[in-house]
XYZ file of C-alpha atoms in Angstrom:
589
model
C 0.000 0.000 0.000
C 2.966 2.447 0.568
C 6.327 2.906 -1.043
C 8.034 4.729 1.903
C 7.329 5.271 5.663
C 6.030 9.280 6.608
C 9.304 9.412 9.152
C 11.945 8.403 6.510
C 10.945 10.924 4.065
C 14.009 13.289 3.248
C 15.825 15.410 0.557
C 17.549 12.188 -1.142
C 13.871 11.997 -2.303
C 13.159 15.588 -3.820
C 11.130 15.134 -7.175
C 10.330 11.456 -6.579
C 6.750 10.238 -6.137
C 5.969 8.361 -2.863
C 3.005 6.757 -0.997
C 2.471 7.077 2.192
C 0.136 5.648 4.987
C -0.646 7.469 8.240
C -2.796 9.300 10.393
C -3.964 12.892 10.425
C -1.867 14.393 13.271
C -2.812 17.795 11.919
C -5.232 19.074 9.712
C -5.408 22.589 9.040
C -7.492 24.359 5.589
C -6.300 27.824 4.856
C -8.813 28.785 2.438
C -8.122 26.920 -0.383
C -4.729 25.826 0.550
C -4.311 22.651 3.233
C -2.231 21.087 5.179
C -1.675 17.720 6.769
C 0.320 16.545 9.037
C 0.937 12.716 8.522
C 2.137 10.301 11.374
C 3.089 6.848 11.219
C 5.208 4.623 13.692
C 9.143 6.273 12.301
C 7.926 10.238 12.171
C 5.628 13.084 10.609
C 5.889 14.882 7.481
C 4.259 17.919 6.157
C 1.725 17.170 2.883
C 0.427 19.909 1.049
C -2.957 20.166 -1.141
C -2.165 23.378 -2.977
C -4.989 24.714 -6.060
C -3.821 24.730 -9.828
C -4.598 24.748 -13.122
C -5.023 21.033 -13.147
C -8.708 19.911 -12.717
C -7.688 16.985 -11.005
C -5.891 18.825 -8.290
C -9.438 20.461 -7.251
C -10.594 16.943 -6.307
C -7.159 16.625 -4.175
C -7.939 19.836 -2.690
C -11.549 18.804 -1.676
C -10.000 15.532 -0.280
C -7.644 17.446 2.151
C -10.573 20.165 3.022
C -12.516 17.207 4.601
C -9.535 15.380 6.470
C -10.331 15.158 10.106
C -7.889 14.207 13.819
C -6.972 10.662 13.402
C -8.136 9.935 9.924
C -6.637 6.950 8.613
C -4.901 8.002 5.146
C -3.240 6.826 2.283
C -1.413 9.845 0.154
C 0.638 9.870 -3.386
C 2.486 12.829 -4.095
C 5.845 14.507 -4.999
C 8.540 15.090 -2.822
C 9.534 18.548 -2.875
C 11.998 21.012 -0.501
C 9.831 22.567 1.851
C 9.992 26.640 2.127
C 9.667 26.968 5.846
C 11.912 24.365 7.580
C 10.813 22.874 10.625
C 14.131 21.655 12.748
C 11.952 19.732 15.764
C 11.359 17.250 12.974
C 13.541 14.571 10.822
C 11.752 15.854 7.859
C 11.493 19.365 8.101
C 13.430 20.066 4.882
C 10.853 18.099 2.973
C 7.006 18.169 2.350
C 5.070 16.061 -0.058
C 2.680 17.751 -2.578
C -0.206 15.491 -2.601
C -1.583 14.190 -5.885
C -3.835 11.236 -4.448
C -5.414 11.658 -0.715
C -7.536 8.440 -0.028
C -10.053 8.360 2.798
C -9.061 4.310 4.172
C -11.022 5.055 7.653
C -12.597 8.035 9.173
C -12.063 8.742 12.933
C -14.622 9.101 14.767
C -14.192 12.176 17.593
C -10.979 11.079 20.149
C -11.644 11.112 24.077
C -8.418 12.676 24.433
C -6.183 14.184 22.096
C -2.856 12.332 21.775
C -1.036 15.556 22.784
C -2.698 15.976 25.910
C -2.137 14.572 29.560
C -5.050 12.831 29.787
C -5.905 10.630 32.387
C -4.306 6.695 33.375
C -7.641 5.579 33.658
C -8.300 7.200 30.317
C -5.227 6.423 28.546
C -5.814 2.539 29.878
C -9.241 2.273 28.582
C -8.417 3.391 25.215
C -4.924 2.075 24.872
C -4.771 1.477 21.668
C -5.305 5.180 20.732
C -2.623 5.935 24.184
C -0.079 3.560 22.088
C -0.335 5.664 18.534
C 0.899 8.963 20.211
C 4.339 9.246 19.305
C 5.790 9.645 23.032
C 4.144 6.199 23.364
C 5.959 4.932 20.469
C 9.215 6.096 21.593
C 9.095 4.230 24.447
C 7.599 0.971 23.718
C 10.660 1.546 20.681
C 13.096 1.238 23.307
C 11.949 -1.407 25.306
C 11.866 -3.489 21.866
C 15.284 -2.121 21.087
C 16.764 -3.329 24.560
C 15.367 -6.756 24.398
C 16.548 -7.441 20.947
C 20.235 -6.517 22.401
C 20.249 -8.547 25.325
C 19.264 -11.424 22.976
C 22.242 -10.332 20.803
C 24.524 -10.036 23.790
C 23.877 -13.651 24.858
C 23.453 -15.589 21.588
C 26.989 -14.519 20.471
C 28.183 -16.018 23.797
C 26.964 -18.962 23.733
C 23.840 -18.623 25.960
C 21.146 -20.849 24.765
C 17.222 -19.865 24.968
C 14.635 -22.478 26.143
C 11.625 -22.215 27.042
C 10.270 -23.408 30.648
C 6.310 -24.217 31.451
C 3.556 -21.816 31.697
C 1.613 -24.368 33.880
C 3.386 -25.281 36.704
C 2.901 -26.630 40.286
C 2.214 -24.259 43.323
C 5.186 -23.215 45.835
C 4.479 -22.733 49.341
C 7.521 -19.910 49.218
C 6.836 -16.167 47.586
C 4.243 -13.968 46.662
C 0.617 -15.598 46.359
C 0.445 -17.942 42.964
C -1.884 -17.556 40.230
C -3.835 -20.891 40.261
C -4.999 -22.653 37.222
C -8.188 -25.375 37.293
C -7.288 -28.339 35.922
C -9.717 -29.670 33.942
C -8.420 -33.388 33.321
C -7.916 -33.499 37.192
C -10.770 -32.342 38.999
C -9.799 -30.237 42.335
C -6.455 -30.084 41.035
C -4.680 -26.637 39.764
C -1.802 -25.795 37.721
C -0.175 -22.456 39.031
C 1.622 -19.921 36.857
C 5.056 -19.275 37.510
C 6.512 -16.874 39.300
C 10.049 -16.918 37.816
C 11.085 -20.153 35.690
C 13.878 -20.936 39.106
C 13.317 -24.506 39.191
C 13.585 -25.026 36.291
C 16.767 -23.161 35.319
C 18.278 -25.343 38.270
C 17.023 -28.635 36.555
C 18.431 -27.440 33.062
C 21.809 -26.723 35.313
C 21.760 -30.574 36.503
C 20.971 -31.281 32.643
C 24.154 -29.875 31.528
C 22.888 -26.922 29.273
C 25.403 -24.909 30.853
C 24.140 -21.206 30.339
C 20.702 -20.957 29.743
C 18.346 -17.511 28.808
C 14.563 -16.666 28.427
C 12.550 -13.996 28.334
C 10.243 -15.018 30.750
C 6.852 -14.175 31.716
C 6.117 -14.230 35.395
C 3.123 -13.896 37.336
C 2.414 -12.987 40.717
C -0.781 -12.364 42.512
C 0.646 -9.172 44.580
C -0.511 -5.435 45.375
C 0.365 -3.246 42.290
C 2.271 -0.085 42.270
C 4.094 1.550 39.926
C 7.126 -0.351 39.431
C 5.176 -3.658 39.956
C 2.718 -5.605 37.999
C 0.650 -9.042 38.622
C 2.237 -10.271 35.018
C 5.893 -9.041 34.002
C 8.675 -9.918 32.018
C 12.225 -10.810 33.274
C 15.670 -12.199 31.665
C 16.144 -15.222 33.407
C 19.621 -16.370 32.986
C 21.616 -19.295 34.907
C 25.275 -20.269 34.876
C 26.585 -23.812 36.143
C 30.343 -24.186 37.116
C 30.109 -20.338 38.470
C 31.194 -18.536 41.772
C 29.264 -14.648 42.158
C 32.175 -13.055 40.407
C 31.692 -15.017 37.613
C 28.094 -14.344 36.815
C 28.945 -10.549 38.393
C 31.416 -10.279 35.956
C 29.663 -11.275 32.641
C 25.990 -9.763 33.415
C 27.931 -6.619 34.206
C 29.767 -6.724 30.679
C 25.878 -7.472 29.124
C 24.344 -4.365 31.020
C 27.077 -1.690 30.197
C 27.270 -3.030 26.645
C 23.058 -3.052 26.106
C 22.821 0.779 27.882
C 25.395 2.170 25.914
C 24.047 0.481 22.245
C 20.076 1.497 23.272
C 20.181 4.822 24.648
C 24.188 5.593 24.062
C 24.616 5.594 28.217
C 28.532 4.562 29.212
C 27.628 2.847 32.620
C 30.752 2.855 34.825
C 33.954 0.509 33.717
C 33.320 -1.480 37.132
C 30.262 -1.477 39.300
C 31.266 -0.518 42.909
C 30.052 -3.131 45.312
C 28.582 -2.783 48.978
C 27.538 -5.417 51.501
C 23.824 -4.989 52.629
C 24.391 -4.070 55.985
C 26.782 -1.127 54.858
C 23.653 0.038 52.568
C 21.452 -0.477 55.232
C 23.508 1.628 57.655
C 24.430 4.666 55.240
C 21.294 4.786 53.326
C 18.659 3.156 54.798
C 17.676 0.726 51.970
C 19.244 -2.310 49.891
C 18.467 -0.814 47.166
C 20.416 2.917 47.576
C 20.337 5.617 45.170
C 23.732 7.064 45.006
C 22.781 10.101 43.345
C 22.152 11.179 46.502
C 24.608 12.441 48.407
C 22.868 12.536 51.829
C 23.687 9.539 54.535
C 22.333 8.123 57.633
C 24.609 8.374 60.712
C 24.109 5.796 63.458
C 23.958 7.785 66.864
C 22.774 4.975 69.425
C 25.817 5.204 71.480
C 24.959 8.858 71.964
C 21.653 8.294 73.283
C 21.472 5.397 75.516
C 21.322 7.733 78.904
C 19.151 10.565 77.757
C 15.476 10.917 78.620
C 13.766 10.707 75.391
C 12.464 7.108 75.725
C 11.686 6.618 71.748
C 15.442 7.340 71.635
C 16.615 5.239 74.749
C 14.369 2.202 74.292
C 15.755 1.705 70.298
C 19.046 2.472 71.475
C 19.895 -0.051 74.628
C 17.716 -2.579 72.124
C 20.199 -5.667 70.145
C 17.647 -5.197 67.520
C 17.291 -1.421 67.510
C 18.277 1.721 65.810
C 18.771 5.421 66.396
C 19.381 7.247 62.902
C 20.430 10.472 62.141
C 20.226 12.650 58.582
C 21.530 15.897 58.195
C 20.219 18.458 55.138
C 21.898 20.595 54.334
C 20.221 23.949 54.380
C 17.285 22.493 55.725
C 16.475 25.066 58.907
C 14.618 26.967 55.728
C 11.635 24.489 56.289
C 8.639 25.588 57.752
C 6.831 23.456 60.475
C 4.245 22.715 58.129
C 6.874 21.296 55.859
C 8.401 19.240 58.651
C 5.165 17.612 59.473
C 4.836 16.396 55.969
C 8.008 14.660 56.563
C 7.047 13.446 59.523
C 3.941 12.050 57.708
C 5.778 10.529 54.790
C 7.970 8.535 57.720
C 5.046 7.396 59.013
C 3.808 5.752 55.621
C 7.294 3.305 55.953
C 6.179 2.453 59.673
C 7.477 5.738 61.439
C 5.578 6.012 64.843
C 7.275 9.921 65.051
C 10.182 11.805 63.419
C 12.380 14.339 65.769
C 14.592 17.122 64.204
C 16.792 19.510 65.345
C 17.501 23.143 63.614
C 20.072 25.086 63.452
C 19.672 28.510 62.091
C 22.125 31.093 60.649
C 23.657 32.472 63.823
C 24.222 28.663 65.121
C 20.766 28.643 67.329
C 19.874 25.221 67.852
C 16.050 24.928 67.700
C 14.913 21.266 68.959
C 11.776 20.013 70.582
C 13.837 17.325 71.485
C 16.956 19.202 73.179
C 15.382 19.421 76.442
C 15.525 15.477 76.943
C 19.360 16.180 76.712
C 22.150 17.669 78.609
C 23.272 21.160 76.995
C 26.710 19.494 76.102
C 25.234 16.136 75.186
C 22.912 17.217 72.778
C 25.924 19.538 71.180
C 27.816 15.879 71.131
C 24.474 14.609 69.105
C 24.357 17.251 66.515
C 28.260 17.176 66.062
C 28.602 13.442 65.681
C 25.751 14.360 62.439
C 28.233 17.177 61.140
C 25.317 19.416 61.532
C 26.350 23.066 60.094
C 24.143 26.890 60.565
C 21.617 26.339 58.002
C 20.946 22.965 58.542
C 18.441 20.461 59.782
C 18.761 17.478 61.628
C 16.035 14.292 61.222
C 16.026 11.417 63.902
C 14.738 7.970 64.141
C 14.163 5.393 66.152
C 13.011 1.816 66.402
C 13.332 -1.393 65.212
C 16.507 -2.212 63.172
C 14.663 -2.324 59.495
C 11.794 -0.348 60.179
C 14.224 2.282 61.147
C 16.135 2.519 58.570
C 13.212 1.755 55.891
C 11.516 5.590 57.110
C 14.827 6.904 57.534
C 15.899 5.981 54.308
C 12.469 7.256 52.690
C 12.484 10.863 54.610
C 16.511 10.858 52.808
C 15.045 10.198 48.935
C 12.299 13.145 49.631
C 14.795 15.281 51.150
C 17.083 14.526 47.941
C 14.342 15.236 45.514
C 12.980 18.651 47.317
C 16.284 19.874 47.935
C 17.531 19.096 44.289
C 20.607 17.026 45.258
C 19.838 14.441 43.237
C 22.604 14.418 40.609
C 21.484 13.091 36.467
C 24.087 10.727 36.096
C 23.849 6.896 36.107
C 25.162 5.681 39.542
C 24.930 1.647 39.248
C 25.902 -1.051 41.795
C 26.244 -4.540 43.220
C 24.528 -5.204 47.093
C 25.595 -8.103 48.306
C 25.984 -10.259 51.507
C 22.232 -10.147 51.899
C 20.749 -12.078 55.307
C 19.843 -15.588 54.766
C 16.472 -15.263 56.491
C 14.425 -12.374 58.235
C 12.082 -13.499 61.180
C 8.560 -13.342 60.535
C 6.638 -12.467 63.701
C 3.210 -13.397 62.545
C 4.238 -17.117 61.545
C 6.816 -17.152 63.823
C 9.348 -18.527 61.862
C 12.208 -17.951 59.685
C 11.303 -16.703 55.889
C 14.120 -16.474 52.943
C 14.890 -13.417 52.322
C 15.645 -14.223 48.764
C 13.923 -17.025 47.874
C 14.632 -20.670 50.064
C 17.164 -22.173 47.064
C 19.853 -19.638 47.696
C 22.956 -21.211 48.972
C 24.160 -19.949 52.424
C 27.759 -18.487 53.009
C 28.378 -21.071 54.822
C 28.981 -24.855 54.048
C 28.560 -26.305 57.436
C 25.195 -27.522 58.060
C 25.595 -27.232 62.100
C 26.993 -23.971 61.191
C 23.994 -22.679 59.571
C 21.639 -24.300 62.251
C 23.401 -22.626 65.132
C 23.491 -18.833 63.467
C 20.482 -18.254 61.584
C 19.422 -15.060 62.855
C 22.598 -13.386 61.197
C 23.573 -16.142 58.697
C 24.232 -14.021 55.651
C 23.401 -15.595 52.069
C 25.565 -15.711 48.528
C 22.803 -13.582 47.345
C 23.022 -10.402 45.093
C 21.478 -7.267 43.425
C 22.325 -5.242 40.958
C 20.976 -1.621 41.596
C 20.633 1.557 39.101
C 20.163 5.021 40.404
C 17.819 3.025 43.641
C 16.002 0.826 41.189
C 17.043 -3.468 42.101
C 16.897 -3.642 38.344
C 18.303 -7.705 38.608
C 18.500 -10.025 41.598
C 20.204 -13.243 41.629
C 22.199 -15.607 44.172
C 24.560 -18.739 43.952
C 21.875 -21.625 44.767
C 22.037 -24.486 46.624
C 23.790 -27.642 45.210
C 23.297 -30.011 47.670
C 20.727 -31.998 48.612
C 21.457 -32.449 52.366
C 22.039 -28.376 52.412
C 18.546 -27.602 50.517
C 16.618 -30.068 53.220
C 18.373 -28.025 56.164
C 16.985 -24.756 54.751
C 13.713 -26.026 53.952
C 13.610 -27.511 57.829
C 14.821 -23.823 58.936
C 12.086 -22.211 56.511
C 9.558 -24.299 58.278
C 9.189 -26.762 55.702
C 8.715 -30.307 57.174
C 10.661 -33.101 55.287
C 7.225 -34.587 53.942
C 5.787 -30.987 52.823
C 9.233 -30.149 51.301
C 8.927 -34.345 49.241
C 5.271 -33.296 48.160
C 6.021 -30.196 46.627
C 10.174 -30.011 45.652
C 10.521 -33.605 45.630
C 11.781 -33.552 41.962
C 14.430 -30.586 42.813
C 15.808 -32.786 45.846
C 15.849 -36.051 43.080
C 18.001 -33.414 40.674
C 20.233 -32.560 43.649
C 21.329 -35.905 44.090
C 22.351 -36.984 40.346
C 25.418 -35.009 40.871
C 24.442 -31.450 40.555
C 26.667 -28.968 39.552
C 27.701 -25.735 41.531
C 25.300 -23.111 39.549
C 24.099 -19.645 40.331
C 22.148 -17.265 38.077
C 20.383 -13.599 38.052
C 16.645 -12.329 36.705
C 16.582 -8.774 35.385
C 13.357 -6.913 35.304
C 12.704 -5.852 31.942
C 9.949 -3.577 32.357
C 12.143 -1.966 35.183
C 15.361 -1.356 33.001
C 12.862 -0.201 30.257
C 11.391 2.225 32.250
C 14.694 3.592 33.113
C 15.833 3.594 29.605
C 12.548 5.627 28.673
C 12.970 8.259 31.819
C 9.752 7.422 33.185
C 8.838 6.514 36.842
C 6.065 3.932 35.768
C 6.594 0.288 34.335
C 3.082 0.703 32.725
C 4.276 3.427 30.203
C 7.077 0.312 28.580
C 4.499 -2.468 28.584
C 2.178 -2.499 25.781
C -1.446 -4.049 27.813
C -0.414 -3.215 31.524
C -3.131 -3.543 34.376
C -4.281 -0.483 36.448
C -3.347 -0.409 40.462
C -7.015 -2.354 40.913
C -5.710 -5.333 38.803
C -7.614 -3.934 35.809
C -7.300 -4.170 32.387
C -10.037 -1.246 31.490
C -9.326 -1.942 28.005
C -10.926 -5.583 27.699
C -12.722 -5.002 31.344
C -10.431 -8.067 32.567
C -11.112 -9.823 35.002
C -14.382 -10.448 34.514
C -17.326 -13.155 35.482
C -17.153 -16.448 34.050
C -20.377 -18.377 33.306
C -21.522 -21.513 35.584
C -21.594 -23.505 32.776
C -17.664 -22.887 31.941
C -16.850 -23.151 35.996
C -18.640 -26.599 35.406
C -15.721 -27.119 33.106
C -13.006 -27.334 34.787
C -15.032 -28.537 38.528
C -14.932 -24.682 40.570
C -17.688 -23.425 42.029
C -17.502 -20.000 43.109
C -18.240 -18.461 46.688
C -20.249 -15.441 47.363
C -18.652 -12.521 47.579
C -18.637 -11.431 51.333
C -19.984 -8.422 50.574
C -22.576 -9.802 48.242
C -23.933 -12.271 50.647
């Protein structure tokens, strides 16, 4: 239908004829003499419908009179240098003079213009129209652009892409599964997979060696904006590897892939930093080092004062006393500090103390009177607290601590504009083995239960969970864990003692990993792997904050697609099907 695409159009091609299919972007009559805009998925270029002498050209004319937002087109003309040059445009030195305008769909009227910021909700509903604006394009471009160069990357290195199942069996161990009736088995269900790991283990015992896949993963989770129920990571798995080894080459794939997408030179060599060091200085595992602004522990200073939030997290094993200084932060108002306070209190803050100090070096504190004069002058010093500045404090548990303290330091970088442009990647490692879970009472994996232990000593392990430390790792861009992997567990006797620490029974762990513990003992190979998130690195690439803007059908924050109005009722008759009956709704009953 067209001889060249409306983006591609330039002055190699003055006097030839082309055809072109597109949409009406603009549309504008001037009395005789129109315009058109024409869009298509590389660009825009300028056609013209200008009156002659030729008869024919009238019709042309008419054609282009009538040409609404959106129309659907398909347009023959010459190629011809265009008087007024438009530079924001790949083809402003051209413009077509139409000899052929043809009508192939009419639009009806839009519910939102693609040039406006219309609504998510909108957008979502009518997606289709939200994916033909061209800042749309350009970013679902360069999500297609970096997965065809990570498949580039590995097939030249031998990495070899297979496929693992879509219908799988449920794992006690994660976020909640997506369960599947199974209609050949009646009250049995299939679930979908939350990352292909067992698999990529088996395929290690198998001898493929180094294995790929873009995977799709599913898992039936709270949304927000850098999380989805179904997403797509590269899965990748190494046997015969220690961490450096699979540090070292996923490292080489991500500097390689940013710098051929988006022409970003990551750093020669990642800098790498143990958990707990991330956890002390910045409060997460995850830190952005844009930011220059750092927690300082001050628990010693506070064990004998008589602020009890400070004293009771202080002389606690567990607890923490954290301190951030911002610079030039005495300029907020007590309005502005309670907002603070109140984003602390979103990450499990029970209250947020500060301390100012103004121009002339007046310390303003509601919390100084707890202190002696020269102890709370000890407090602020040991912060490196300067005239100008303001002091945050926070107490409490350990993690919770440092989780509000560590979200009160990414506000304060963002309203105080320290938050530098430039790409700050890194490796976290040493993560914690397990993390207690009060509720259950029992030990959870902080990772995910196959990743090996530090340790090789079984007793070992037993006798020092609480601070056992795993062969785990992340790699982090600018405070995004944009891949997550580990070294995994080899043996069989080793996987059975972390089940048994996780809480898993010997007979629960047989009825539902019994074929991993069978692979483990046919001589198993020493393997680790990683899974990047490709809607995260996407989103990155793009420079937006949400995943939803790089996947093409995402779901809304209620689990919705408004597009297809998924998920929707299924009819007793199908439910028959596959043996489910469905319980009322509590609030329907």
């Amino acid at each position: 239908m067209r001889s060249h695409f409306c983006g591609l159009v330039d002055e190699s091609m003055i006097g030839q004829t082309v055809t072109l299919c597109g949409w009406a972007d603009v549309a504008r009559d001037m009395g005789g003499l129109c315009f058109i805009d024409l869009r298509d998925h590389e660009g825009i270029v300028q056609i013209v419908a200008e009156p002659s002498a030729d008869a024919g050209n009238a019709a042309v004319v008419a054609a282009a009179a009538k040409v609404g937002y959106e129309d659907c087109l398909r347009i023959t003309g010459v190629v011809r240098a265009r008087h007024s040059v438009n530079e924001k445009i790949r083809t402003g030195k051209v413009e077509v003079l139409a000899t052929q305008i043809e009508l192939l769909n009419k639009a009806e009227p839009l519910p939102f213009h693609a040039h406006e910021n219309a609504g998510e909700d909108v957008r979502l509903k009518y997606r289709y129209l939200d994916l033909r604006r061209p800042e749309m394009q350009k970013m679902m471009r360069t999500r297609i652009r970096l997965v065809q160069a990570l498949r580039r990357w590995l097939d030249a290195r031998g990495f070899q892409d297979i496929e693992t199942p879509i219908l799988t069996k449920a794992t006690p161990e994660g976020a909640r599964d997506f369960l599947v009736p199974a209609r050949m088995h009646p009250g049995e269900f299939y679930a979908l997979p939350q990352s292909p790991q067992l698999f990529k283990q088996i395929l290690m015992v198998a001898g493929f060696d180094r294995y790929y896949q873009i995977a799709r993963c599913f898992r039936d989770e709270a949304l927000r904006a850098d999380r989805q129920l179904e997403f797509t990571q590269l899965d990748l798995e190494f046997a015969w590897v220690r961490e450096q080894d699979v540090q070292d080459a996923v490292e080489g794939m991500i500097r390689e892939v940013f710098k051929e997408v988006i022409g970003v030179e990551l750093d020669a060599s990642f800098p790498r930093m143990t958990w707990a060091e991330a956890m002390r200085r910045y409060g997460s595992d995850k830190p952005d080092l844009r930011n220059p602004l750092e927690l300082v522990d001050v628990a010693e200073l506070v064990k004998v004062c008589e602020f009890k939030a400070f004293t009771d997290a202080a002389n606690d094993p567990d607890g923490r006393v954290a301190a951030l200084r911002i610079p030039g932060g005495a300029a907020l108002s007590r309005k502005q500090i309670d907002e603070y306070a109140a984003h602390a209190a979103k990450y499990g803050a029970k209250g947020l103390a500060y301390a100012k100090v103004d121009e002339a070096g007046a310390v303003n504190s509601p919390i100084a009177k707890f202190f002696a004069e020269d102890a709370f002058a000890a407090l602020l010093a040991a912060t490196g607290a300067q005239k100008g500045d303001i002091v945050f404090f926070g107490a409490g548990a350990y993690n919770k601590a440092s989780d509000f303290m560590g979200a009160v330091r990414l506000k304060a970088g963002k309203d105080f504009n320290l938050v530098s442009s430039d790409w700050k990647p890194l490796w976290v490692t040493d993560f914690p083995m397990f993390e207690w879970d009060p509720d259950e009472e029992r030990y959870v994996a902080l990772h995910h239960p196959f990743t090996a232990p530090a340790v090789d000593d079984i007793a070992e392990l037993k006798a020092n969970a609480k601070i056992a430390v795993s062969r785990g790792y992340d790699m982090v861009l600018n405070g995004n864990e944009i891949g997550g992997g580990s070294i995994r567990i080899h043996r069989p006797d080793m996987q059975s003692a972390v089940f048994d620490l996780l809480g898993i029974g010997a007979e629960e762990a047989e009825a539902k990993f019994g074929f991993l513990l069978d692979a483990l003992r046919f001589g198993a190979p020493p393997h680790g792997g990683i899974a990047f998130g490709i809607d995260r690195i996407a989103a990155l690439m793009a420079g937006t904050e949400s995943i939803r803007d790089v996947i093409a059908f995402p779901k809304t924050t209620t689990a919705q697609c408004l597009m297809t109005g998924a998920p929707s009722p299924v009819p007793d008759v199908q439910l028959a099907e596959v043996h489910v009956a469905v319980r009322p709704r509590p609030d329907k009953a």
